[in-house]
Coordinates of C-alpha atoms and ligand atoms in Angstrom, one line a residue:
X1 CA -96.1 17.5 -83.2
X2 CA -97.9 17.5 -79.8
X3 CA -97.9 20.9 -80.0
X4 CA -100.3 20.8 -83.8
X5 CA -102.3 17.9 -82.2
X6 CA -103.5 19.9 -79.1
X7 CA -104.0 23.2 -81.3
X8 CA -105.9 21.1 -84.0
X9 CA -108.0 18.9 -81.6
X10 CA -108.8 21.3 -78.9
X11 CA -109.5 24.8 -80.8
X12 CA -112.6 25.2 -83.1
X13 CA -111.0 27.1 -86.1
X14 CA -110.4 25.7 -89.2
X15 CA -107.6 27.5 -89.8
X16 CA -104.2 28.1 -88.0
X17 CA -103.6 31.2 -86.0
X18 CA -106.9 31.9 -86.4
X19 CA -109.7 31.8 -83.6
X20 CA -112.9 32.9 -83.6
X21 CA -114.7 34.5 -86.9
X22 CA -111.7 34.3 -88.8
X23 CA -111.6 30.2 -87.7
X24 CA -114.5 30.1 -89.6
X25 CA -112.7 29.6 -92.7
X26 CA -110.4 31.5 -95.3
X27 CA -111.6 35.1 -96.5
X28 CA -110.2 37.9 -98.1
X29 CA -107.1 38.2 -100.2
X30 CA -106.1 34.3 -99.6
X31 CA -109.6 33.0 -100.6
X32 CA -109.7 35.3 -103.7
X33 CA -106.7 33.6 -104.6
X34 CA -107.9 30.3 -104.2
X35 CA -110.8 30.8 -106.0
X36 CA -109.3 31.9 -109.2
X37 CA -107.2 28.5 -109.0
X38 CA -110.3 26.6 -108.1
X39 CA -111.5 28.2 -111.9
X40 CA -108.9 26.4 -113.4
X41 CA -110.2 22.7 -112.6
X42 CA -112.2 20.3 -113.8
X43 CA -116.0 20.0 -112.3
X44 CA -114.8 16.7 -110.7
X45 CA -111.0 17.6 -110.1
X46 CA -109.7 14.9 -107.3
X47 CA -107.6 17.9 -105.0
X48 CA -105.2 17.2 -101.7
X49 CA -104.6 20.0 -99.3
X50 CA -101.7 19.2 -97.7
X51 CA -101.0 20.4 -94.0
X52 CA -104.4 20.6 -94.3
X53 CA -104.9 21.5 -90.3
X54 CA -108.9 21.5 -89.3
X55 CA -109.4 21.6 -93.4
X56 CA -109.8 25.3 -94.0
X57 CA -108.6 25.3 -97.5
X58 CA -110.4 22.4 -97.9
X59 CA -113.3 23.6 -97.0
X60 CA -112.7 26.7 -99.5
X61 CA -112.4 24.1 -102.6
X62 CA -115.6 22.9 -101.7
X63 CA -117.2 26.2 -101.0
X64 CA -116.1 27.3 -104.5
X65 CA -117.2 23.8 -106.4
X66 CA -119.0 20.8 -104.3
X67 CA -118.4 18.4 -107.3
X68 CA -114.4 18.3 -106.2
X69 CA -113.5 15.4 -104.8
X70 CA -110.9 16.4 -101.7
X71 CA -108.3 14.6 -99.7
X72 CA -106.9 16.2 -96.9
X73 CA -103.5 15.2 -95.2
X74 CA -101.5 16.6 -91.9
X75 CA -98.9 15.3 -90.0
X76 CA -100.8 16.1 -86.7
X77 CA -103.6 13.9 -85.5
X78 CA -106.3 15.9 -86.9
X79 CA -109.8 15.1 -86.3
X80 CA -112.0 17.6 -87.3
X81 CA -114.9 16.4 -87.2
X82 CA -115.3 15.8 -83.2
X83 CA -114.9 19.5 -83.2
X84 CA -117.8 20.8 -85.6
X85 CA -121.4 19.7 -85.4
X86 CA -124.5 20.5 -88.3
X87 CA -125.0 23.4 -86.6
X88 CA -122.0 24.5 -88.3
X89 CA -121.7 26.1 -91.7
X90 CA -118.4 24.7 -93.2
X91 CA -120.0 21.2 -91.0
X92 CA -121.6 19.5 -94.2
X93 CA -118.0 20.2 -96.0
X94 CA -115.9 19.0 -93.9
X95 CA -118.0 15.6 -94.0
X96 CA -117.2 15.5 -97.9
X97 CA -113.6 15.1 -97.6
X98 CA -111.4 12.5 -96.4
X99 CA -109.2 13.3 -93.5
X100 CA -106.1 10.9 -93.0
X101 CA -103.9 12.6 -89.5
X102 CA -100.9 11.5 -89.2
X103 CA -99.9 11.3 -92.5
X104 CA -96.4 13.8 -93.3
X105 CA -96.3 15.0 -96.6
X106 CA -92.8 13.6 -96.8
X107 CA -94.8 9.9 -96.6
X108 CA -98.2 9.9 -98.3
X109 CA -99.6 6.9 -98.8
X110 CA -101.8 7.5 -102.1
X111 CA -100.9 5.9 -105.2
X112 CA -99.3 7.3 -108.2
X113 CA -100.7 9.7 -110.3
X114 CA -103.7 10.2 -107.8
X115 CA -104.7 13.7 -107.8
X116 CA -105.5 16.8 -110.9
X117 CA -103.9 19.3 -107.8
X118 CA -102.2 19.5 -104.5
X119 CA -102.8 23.2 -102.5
X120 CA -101.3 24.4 -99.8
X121 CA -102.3 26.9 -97.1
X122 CA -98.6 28.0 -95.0
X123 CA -98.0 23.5 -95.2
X124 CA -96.3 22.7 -97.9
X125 CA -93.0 24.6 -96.0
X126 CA -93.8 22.6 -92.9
X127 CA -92.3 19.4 -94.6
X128 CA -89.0 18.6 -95.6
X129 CA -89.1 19.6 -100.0
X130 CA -86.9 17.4 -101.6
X131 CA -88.7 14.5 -100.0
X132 CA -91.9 16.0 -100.2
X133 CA -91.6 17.3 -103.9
X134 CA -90.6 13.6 -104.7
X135 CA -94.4 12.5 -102.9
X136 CA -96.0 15.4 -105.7
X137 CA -94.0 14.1 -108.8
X138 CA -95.4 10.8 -107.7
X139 CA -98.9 11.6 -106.7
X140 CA -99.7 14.0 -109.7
X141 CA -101.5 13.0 -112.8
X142 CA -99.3 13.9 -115.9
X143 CA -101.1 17.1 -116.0
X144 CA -101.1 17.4 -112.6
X145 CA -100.3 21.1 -110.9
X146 CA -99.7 22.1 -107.2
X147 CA -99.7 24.9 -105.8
X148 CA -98.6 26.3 -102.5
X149 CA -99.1 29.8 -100.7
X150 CA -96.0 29.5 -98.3
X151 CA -95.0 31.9 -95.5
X152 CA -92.3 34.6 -96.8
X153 CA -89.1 35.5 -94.3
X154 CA -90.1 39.1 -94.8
X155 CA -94.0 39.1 -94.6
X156 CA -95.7 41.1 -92.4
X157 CA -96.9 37.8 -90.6
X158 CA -93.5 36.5 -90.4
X159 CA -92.1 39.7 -88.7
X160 CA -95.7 39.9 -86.4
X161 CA -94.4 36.5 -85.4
X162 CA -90.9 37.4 -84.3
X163 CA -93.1 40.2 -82.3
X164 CA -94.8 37.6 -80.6
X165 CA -91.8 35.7 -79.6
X166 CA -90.5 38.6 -78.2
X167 CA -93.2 39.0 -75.6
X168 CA -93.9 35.6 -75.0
X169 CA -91.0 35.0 -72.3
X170 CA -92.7 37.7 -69.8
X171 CA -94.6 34.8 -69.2
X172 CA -93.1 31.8 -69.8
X173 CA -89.7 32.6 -68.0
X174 CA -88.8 30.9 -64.6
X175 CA -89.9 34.2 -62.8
X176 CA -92.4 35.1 -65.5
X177 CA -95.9 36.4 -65.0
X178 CA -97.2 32.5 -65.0
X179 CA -94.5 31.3 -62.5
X180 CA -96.2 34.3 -59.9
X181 CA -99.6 33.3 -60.6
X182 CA -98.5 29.3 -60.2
X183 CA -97.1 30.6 -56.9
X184 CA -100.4 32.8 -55.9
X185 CA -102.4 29.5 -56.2
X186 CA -99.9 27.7 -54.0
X187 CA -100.8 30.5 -51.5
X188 CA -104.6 30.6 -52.4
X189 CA -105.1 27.0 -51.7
X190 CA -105.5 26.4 -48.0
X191 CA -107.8 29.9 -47.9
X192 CA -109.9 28.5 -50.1
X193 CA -111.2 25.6 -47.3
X194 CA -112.3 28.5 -44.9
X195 CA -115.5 30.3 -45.9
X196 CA -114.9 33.7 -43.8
X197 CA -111.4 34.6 -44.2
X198 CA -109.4 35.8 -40.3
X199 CA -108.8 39.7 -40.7
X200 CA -104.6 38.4 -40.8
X201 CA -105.4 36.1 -43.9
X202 CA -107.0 38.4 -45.2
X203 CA -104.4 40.6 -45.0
X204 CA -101.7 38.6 -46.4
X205 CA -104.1 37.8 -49.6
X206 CA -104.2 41.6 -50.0
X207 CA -100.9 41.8 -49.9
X208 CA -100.3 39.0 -52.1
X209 CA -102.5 39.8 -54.7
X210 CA -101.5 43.1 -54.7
X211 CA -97.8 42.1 -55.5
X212 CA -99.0 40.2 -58.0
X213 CA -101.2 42.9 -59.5
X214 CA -98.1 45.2 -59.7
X215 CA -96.1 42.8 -61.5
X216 CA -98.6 42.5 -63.7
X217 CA -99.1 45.6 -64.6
X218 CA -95.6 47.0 -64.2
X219 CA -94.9 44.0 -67.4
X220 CA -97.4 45.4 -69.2
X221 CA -96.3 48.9 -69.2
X222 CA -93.2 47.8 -70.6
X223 CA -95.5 47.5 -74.0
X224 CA -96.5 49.2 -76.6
X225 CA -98.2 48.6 -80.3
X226 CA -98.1 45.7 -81.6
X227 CA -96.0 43.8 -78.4
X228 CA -99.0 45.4 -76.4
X229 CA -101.2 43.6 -78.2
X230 CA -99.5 40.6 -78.1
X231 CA -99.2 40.8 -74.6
X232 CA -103.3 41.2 -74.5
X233 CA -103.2 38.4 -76.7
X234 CA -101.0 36.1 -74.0
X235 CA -103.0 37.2 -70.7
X236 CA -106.5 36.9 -72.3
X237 CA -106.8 33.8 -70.4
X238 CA -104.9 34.3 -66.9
X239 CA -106.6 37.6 -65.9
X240 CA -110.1 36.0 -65.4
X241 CA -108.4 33.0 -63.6
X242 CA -106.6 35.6 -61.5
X243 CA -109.7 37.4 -61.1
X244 CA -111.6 34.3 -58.3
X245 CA -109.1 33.3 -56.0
X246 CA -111.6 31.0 -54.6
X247 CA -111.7 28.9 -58.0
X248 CA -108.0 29.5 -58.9
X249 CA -105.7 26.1 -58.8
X250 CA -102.3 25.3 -60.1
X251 CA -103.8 23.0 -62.5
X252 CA -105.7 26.1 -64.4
X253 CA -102.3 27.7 -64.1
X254 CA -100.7 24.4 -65.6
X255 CA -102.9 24.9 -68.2
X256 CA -102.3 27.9 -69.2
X257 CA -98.4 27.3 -68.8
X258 CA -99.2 24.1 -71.6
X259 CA -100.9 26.3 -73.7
X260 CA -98.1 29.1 -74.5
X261 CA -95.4 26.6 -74.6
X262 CA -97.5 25.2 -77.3
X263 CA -98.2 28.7 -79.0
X264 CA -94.4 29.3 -78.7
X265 CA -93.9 26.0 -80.6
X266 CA -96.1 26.9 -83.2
X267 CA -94.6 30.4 -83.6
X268 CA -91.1 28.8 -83.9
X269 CA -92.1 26.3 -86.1
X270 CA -93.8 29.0 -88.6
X271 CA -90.9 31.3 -88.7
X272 CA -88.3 28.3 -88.8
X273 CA -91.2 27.4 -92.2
X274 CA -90.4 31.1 -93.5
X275 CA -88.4 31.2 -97.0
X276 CA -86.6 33.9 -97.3
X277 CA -85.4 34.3 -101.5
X278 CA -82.2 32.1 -100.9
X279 CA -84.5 29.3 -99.6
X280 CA -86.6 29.5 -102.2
X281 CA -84.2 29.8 -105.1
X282 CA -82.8 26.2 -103.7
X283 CA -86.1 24.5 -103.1
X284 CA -86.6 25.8 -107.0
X285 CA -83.4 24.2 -107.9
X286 CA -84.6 20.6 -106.1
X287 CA -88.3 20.9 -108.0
X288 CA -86.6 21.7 -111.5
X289 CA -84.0 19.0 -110.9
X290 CA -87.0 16.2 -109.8
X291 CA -88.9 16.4 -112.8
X292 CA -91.2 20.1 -112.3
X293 CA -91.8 23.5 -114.1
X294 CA -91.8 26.3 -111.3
X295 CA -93.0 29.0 -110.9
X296 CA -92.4 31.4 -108.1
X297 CA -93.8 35.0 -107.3
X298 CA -95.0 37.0 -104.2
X299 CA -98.2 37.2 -103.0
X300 CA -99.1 41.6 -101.4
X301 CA -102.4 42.5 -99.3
X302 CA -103.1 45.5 -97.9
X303 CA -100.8 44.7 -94.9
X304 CA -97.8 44.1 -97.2
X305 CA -96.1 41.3 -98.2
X306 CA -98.1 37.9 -97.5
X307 CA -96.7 34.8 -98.9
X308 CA -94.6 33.5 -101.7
X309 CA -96.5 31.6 -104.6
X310 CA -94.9 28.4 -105.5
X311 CA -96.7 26.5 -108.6
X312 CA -95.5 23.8 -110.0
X313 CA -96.4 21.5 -113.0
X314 CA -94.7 18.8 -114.5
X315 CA -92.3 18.9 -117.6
X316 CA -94.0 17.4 -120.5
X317 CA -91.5 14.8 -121.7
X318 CA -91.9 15.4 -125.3
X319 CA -91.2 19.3 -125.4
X320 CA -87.8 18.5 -123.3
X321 CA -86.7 21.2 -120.5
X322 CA -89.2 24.0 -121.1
X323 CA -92.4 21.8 -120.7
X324 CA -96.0 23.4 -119.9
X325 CA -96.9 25.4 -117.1
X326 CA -100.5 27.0 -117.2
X327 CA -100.3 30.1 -115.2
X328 CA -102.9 29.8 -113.2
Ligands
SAM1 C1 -99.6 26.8 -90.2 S1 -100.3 25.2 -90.1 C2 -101.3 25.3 -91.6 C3 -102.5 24.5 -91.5 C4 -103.6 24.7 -92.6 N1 -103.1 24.5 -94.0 C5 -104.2 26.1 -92.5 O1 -104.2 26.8 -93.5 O2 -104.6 26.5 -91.4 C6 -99.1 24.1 -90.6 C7 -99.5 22.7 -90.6 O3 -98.4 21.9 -91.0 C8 -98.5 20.7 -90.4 N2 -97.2 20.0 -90.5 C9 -96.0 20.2 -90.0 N3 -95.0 19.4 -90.4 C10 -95.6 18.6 -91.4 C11 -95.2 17.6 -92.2 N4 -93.9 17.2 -92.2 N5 -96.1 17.0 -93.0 C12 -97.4 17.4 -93.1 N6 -97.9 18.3 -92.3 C13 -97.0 19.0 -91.4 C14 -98.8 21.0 -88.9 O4 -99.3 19.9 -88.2 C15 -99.8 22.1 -89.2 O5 -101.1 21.6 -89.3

């Protein structure tokens, strides 16, 4: 879970995956979708997002109706709030809802029959489902719904995913790009005490550098596409610490080394959070068993395929098995 803590306490996004603009919140096909089930609430619905991250999809509900009254729940130590300021636009939403970290959607701590809906942005999957399914059944009003957008074995993020772990070890490997920059600082270090460099130290930084420089770029021309990208993606941050060999330290190198291990973890964990149609059929069979009416579809963009929709609502106990499900 370190890995979720650092990514949700350290990166200003709201959203997973997702830095700069589009950390600003959801957009596009996903927040269409959203919206329409927003539509289907009361004014005053009470809504938990769970695996709610930095709150993006809270955010959305609020965005779409400020008279919800949103919980938000992660197993990471989220804390939001220390990472956005008024300046920020999605700043005076994120002050209406109620953040509890630590909280695993296999354990929530609300009481029965708590909430009109539980959503879920690429969470719900996170979590184990019989367990957590049990936590809805409980949590739900009899009317209750919840629906989940959860990450598909086949989408086109899943499969961008297994590109990304495919490039990754170039630099996390023993003699990966990061273990020759780590080793280029151990050089750099006594230099960096002398303010004119002798014409031999400068020589061997050339030379040094240079290797470095090669390896670099020889690892980079094994890429092309997508895995290119990726690979841009992964160096964003070591080329302008390469770049000052005056400033450059093996703790900014450390750094670095933290961070993709902790992208690697989050990659693994997402892809290990996939469902491919087995999966789901079972996690179907668990939900109908405990008590739920399910419904389950696919979710296209312009990309291809995006997500599995998995709705569920309760049986109503007087109509038997085929009980209600609004499908919205
Ligand atoms: C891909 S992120 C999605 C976060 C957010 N919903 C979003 O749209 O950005 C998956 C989240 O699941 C959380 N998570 C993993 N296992 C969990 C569990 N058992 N219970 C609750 N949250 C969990 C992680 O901490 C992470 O925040």
């Amino acid at each position: 879970m370190q890995h979720w803590d650092n990514y949700w306490q350290k990166t200003k996004t709201l959203n997973s995956f997702a830095e700069g603009e589009q950390g600003l919140g959801y957009a596009g096909d996903i927040a269409r979708f959203w919206q329409q089930i927003f539509t289907t609430l009361q004014p005053n619905a009470s809504i938990l997002d769970l695996a709610t991250g930095n709150g993006g999809l809270a955010v959305l509900a609020l965005q779409t109706n400020d008279r919800f009254v949103v919980t938000a729940t992660d197993k990471a130590n989220i804390a939001p709030l220390q990472l956005f300021s008024r300046q920020d636009a999605s700043y005076k939403y994120l002050k209406k809802i109620q953040f509890f970290g630590n909280m695993p959607s296999e354990r929530l701590t609300f009481a029965a029959a708590e909430f009109d809906m539980v959503i879920s942005q690429f969470g719900f999957e996170y979590a184990e489902p019989a367990a957590t399914l049990q936590q809805l059944y409980r949590i739900l009003t009899p009317v209750g719904k919840a629906v989940a957008l959860v990450h598909h074995a086949d989408s086109f993020i899943s499969l961008d995913c297994q590109v990304g772990l495919a490039v990754l070890p170039v630099f996390t490997a023993a003699d990966g790009l990061l273990a020759k920059a780590q080793a280029f600082a151990i050089f750099c270090k006594p230099l960096q005490q002398f303010t004119d460099l002798s014409a031999q130290q400068q020589q061997l930084l050339k030379q040094h550098s240079n290797l470095l420089l090669s390896a670099f770029m020889a690892t980079q021309q094994l890429f092309s596409g997508d895995k290119l990208d990726w690979f841009n993606v992964m160096a964003k941050d070591l080329v302008p610490a390469l770049s000052n060999w005056r400033c450059l330290s093996e703790d900014t190198i450390t750094t670095l080394v933290h961070n993709l291990t902790d992208f690697k973890q989050r990659l693994t964990d997402q892809l290990a959070a996939s469902w491919n149609t087995a999966q789901i059929k079972h996690i179907q069979k668990i939900a109908e068993q405990q008590g739920f009416v399910v419904s389950v579809a696919t979710l296209d963009s312009a990309e291809g395929k995006l997500c599995w929709v998995f709705k569920l609502a309760k049986k109503v106990k007087e109509n038997n098995d085929t009980g209600e499900y609004i499908n919205n």
